[in-house]
PDB file of C-alpha atoms in Angstrom:
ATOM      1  CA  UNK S   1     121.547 173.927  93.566  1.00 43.00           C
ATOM      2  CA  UNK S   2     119.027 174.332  90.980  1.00 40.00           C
ATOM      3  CA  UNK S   3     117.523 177.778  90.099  1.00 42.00           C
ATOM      4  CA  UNK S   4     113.891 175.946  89.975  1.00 40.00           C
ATOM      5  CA  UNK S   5     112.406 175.196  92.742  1.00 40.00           C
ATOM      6  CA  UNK S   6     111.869 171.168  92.263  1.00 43.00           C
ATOM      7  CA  UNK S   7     114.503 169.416  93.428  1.00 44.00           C
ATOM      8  CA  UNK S   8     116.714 167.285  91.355  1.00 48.00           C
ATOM      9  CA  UNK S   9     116.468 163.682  92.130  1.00 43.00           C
ATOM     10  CA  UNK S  10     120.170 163.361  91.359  1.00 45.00           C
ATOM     11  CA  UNK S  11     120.851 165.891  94.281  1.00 45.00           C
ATOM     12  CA  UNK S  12     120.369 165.452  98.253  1.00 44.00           C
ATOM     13  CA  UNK S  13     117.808 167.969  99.428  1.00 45.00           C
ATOM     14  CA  UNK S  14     119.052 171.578 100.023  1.00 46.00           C
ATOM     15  CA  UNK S  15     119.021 172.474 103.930  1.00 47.00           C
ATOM     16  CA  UNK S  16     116.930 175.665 104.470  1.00 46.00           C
ATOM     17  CA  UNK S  17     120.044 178.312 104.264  1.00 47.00           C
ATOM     18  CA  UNK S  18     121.980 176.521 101.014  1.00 46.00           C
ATOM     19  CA  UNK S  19     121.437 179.383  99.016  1.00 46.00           C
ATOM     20  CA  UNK S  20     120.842 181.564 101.455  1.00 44.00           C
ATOM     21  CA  UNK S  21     125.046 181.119 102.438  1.00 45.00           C
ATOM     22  CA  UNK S  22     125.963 182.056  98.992  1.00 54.00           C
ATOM     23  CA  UNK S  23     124.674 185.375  99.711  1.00 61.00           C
ATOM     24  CA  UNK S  24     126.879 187.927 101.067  1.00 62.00           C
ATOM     25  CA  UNK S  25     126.423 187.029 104.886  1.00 80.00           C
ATOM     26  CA  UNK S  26     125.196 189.514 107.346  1.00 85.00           C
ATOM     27  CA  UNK S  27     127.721 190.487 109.985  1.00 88.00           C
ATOM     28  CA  UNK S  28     126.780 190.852 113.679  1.00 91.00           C
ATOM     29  CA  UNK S  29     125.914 194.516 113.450  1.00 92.00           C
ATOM     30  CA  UNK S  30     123.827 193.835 110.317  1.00 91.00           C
ATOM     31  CA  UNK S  31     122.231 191.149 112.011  1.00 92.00           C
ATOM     32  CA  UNK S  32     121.151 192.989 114.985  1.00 93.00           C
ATOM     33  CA  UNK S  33     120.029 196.384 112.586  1.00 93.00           C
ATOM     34  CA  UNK S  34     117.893 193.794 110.575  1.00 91.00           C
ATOM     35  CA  UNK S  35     116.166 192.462 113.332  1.00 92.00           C
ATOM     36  CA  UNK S  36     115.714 195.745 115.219  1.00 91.00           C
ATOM     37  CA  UNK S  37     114.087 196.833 112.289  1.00 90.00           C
ATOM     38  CA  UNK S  38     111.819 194.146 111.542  1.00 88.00           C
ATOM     39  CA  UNK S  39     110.506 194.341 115.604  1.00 86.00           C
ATOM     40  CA  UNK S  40     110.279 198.373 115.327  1.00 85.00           C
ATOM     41  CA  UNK S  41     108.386 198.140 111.495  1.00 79.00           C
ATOM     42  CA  UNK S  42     106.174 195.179 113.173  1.00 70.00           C
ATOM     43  CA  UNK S  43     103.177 196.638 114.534  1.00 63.00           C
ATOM     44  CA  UNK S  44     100.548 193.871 114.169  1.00 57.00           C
ATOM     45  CA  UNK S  45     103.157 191.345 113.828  1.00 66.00           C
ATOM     46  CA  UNK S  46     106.566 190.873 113.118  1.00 79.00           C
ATOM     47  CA  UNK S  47     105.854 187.723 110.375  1.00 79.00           C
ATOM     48  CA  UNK S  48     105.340 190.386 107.500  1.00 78.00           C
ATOM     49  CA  UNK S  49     108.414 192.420 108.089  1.00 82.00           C
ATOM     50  CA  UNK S  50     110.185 189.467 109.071  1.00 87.00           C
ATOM     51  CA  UNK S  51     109.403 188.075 105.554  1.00 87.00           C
ATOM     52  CA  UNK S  52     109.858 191.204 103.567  1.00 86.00           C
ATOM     53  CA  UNK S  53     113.465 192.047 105.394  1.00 86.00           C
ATOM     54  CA  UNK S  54     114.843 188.359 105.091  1.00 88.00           C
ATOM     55  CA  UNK S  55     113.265 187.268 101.352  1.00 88.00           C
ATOM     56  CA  UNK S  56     112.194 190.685  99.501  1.00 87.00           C
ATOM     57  CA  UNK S  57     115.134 193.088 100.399  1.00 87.00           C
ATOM     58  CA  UNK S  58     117.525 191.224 102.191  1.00 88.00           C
ATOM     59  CA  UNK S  59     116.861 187.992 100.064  1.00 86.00           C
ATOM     60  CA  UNK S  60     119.004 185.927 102.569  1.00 89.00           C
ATOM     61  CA  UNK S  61     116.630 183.682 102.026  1.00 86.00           C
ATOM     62  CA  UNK S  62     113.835 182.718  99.505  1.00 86.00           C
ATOM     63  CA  UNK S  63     110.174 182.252  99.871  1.00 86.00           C
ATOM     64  CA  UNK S  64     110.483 178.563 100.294  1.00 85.00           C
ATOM     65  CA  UNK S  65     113.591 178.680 102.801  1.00 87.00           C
ATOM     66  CA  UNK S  66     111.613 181.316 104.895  1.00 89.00           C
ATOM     67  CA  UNK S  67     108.387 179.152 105.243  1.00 88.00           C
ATOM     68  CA  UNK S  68     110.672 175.602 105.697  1.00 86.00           C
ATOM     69  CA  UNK S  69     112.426 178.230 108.728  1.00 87.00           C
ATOM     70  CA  UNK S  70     109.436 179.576 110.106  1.00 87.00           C
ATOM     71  CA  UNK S  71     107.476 176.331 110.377  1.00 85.00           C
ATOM     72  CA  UNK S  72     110.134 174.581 111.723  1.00 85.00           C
ATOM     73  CA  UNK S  73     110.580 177.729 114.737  1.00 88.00           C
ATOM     74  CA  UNK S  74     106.635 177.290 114.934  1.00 83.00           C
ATOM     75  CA  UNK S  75     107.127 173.792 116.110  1.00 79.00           C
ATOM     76  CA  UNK S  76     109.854 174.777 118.970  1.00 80.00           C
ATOM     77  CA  UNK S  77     108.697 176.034 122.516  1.00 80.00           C
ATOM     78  CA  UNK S  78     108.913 180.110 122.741  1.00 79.00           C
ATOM     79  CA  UNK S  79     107.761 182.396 120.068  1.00 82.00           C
ATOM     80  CA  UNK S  80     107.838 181.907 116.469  1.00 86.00           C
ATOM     81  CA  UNK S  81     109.722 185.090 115.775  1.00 87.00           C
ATOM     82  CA  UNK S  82     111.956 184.579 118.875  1.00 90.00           C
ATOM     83  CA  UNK S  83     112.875 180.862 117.578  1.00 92.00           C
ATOM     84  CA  UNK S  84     113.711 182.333 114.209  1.00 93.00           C
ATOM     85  CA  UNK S  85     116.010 185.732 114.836  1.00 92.00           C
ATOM     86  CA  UNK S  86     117.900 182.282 117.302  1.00 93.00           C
ATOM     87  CA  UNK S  87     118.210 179.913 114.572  1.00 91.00           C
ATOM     88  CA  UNK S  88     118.762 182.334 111.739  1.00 91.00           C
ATOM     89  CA  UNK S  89     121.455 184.388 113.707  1.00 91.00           C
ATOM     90  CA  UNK S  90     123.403 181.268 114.678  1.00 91.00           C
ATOM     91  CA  UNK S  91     123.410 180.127 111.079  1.00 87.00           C
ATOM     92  CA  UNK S  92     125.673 183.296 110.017  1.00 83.00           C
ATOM     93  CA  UNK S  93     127.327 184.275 113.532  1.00 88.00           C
ATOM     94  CA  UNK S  94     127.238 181.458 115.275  1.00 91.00           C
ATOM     95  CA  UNK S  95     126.280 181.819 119.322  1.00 93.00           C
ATOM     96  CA  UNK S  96     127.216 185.635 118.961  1.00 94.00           C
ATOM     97  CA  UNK S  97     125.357 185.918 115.702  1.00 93.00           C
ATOM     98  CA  UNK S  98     122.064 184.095 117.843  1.00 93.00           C
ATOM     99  CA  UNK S  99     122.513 186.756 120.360  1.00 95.00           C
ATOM    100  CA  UNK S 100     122.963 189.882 118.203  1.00 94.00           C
ATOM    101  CA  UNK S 101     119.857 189.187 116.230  1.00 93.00           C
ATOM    102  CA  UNK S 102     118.075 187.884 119.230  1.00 93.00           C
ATOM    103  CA  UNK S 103     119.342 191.423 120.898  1.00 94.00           C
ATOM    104  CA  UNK S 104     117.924 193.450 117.894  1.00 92.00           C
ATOM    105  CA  UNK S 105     114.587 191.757 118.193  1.00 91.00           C
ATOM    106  CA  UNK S 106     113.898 192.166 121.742  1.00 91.00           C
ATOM    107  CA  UNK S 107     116.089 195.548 123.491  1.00 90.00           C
ATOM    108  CA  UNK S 108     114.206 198.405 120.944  1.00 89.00           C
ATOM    109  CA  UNK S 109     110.400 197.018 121.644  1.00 84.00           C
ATOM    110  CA  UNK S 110     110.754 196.633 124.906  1.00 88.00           C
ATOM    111  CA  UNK S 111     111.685 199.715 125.592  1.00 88.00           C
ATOM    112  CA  UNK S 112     109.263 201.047 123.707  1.00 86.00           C
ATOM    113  CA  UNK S 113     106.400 198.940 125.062  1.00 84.00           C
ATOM    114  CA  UNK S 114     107.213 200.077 128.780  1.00 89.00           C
ATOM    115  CA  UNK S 115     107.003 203.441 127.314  1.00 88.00           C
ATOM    116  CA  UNK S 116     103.835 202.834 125.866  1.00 81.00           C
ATOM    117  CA  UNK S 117     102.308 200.540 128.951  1.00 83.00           C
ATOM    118  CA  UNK S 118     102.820 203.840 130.918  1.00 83.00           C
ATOM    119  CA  UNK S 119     100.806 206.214 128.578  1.00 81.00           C
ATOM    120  CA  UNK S 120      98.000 203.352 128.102  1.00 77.00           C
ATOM    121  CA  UNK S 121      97.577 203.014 131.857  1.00 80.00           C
ATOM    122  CA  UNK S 122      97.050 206.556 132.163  1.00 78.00           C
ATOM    123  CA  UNK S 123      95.003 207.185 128.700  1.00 75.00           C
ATOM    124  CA  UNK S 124      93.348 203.735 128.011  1.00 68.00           C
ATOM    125  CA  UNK S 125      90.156 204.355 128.774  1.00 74.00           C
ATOM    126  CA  UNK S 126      89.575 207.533 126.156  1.00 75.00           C
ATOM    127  CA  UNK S 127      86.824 206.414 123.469  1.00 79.00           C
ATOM    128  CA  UNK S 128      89.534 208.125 120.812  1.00 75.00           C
ATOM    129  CA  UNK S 129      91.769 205.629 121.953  1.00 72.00           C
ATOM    130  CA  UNK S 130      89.955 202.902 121.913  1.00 73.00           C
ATOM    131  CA  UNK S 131      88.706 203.565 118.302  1.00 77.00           C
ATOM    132  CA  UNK S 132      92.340 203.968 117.472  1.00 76.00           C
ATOM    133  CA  UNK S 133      93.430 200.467 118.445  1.00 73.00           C
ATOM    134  CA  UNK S 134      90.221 198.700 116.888  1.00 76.00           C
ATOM    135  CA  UNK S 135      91.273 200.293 113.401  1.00 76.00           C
ATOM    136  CA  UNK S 136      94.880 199.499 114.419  1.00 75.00           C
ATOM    137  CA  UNK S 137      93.302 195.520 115.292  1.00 75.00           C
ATOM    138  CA  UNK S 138      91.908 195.714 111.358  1.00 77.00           C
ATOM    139  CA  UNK S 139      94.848 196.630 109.837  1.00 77.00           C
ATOM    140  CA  UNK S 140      97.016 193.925 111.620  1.00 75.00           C
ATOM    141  CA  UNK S 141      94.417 191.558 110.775  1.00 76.00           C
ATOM    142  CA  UNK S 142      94.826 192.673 106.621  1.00 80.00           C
ATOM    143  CA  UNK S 143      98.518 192.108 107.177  1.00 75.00           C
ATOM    144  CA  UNK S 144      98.707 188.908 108.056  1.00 76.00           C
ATOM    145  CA  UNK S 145      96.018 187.701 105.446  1.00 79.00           C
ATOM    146  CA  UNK S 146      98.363 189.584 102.799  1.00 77.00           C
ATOM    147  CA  UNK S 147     101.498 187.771 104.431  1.00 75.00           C
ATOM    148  CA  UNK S 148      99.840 184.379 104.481  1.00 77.00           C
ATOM    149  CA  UNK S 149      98.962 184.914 101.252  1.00 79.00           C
ATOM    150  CA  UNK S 150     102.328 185.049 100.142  1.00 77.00           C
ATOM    151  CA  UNK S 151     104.013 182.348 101.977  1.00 77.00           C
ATOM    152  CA  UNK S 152     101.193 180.035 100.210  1.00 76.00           C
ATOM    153  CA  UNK S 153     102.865 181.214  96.704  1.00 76.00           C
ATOM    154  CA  UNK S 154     105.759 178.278  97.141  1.00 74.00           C
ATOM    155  CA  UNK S 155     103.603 175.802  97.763  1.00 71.00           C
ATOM    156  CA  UNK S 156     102.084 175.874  94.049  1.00 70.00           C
ATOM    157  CA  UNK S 157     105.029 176.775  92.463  1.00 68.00           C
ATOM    158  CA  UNK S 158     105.834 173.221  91.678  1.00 62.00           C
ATOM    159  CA  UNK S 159     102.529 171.736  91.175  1.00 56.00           C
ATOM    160  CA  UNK S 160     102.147 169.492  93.614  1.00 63.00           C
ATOM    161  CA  UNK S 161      98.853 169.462  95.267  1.00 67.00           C
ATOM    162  CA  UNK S 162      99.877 167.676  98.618  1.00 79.00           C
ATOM    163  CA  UNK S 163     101.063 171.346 100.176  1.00 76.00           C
ATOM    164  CA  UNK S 164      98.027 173.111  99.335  1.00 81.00           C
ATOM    165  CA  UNK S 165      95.899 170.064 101.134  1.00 85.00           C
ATOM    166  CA  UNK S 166      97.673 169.681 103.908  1.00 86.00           C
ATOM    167  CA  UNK S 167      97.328 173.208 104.677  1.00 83.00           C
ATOM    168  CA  UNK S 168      93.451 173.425 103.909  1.00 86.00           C
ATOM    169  CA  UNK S 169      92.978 171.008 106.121  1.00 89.00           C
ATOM    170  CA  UNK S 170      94.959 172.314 109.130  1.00 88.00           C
ATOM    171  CA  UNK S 171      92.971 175.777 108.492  1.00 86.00           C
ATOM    172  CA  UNK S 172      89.628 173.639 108.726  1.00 91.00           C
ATOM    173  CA  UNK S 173      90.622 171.433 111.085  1.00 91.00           C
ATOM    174  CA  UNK S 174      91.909 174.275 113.496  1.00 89.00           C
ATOM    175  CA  UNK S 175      89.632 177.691 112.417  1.00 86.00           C
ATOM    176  CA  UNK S 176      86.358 175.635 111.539  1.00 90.00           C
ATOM    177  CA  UNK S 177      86.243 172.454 112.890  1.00 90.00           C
ATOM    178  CA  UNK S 178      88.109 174.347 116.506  1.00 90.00           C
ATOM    179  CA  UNK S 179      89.453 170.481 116.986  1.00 91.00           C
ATOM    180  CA  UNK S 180      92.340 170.760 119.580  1.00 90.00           C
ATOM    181  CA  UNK S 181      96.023 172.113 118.594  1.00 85.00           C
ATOM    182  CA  UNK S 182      97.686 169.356 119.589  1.00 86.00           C
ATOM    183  CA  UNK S 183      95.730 166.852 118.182  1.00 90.00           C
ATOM    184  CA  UNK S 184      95.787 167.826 114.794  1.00 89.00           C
ATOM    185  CA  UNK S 185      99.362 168.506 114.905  1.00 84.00           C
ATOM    186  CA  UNK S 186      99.968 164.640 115.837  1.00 88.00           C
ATOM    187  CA  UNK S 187      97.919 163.798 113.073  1.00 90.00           C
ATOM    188  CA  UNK S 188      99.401 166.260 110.488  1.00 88.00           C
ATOM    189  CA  UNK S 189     102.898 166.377 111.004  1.00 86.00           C
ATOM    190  CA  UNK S 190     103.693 163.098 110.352  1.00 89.00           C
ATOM    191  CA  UNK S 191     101.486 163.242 107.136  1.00 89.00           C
ATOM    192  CA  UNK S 192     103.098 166.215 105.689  1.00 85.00           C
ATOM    193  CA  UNK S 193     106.626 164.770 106.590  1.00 85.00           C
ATOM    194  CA  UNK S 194     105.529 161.222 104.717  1.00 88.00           C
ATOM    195  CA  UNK S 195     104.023 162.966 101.717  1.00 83.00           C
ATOM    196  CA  UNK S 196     107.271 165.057 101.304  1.00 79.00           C
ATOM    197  CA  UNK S 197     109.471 162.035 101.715  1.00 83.00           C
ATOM    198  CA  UNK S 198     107.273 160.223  99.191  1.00 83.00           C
ATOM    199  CA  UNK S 199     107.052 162.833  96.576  1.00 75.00           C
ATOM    200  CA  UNK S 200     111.386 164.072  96.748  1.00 71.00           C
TER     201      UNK S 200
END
């Protein structure tokens, strides 16, 4: 596989993990510390951890495997992050790999959540708290922009202006325009998928 990121025309296109498996590959205890981790580190979100564990530190994967991954768990029923600890632990373990991450994501928060349902029931009406969480709310909000921001990076990397489009127009058809979810998804999809077909 090439080191750039435009694909050789001689070449079939790499599947999301290609370089990803010539990595040392996690074993099932690494799999399930990673993504215990990444839901413990996630307050606000789990995408930016996610990101920074799997591409930055980690770098099982690179910016453009992580975003072809994550966009193609955003697609499946259940929760983005859910879909993805799944799909990414079955590529290295297998069904036990699926469950170990899939283990690590979920048994640490919820424990902690009941924990912290308990104390908000009692306490959630204290002004101190509330000012808490609405600074908490900002901060989660800067995260994501900053995580968005970097998942665009790959999309210019090569030039091509299709990516960049597509996604400006999702953004205004969704967050401006408020046009329904599922009708600019029928109308989207299949003109991102024809645009990347046309341009590899």
């Amino acid at each position: 596989m090439s080191a750039s990121l435009i694909p050789d025309p001689a070449e079939p296109p790499a599947s999301p993990f290609t370089a990803a498996a010539r990595q040392p590959q996690p074993t099932l205890a690494e799999l399930f510390v990673a993504f215990a981790t990444i839901s413990l580190s996630g307050f606000g979100g789990v995408l930016a951890w996610s990101r920074r564990m799997m591409v930055e530190e980690r770098k099982w994967l690179t910016a453009e495997q992580f975003n072809e991954t994550y966009a193609l768990c955003s697609f499946l029923p259940g929760g983005n992050i859910l879909n993805f600890s799944v799909v990414f632990g079955a590529r290295f373990g297998g069904v036990s790999g699926a469950i170990a991450a899939m283990a690590g994501l979920m048994g640490p928060p919820l424990t902690l959540v009941l924990i912290i349902a308990g104390i908000y029931a009692h306490y959630g009406d204290l002004p101190a708290l509330r000012r808490a969480l609405t600074g908490v709310a900002a901060a989660a909000a800067g995260l994501m922009v900053a995580t968005l921001v970097k998942m665009a990076r790959p999309l210019f990397h090569n030039r091509a202006v299709t990516g960049p489009l597509i996604a400006l127009a999702t953004f205004v058809a969704i967050g401006i325009l408020q046009w329904p979810l599922p009708l600019v998804l029928a109308v989207i999809v299949p003109v991102s998928i024809v645009a990347a077909m046309v341009r590899l």
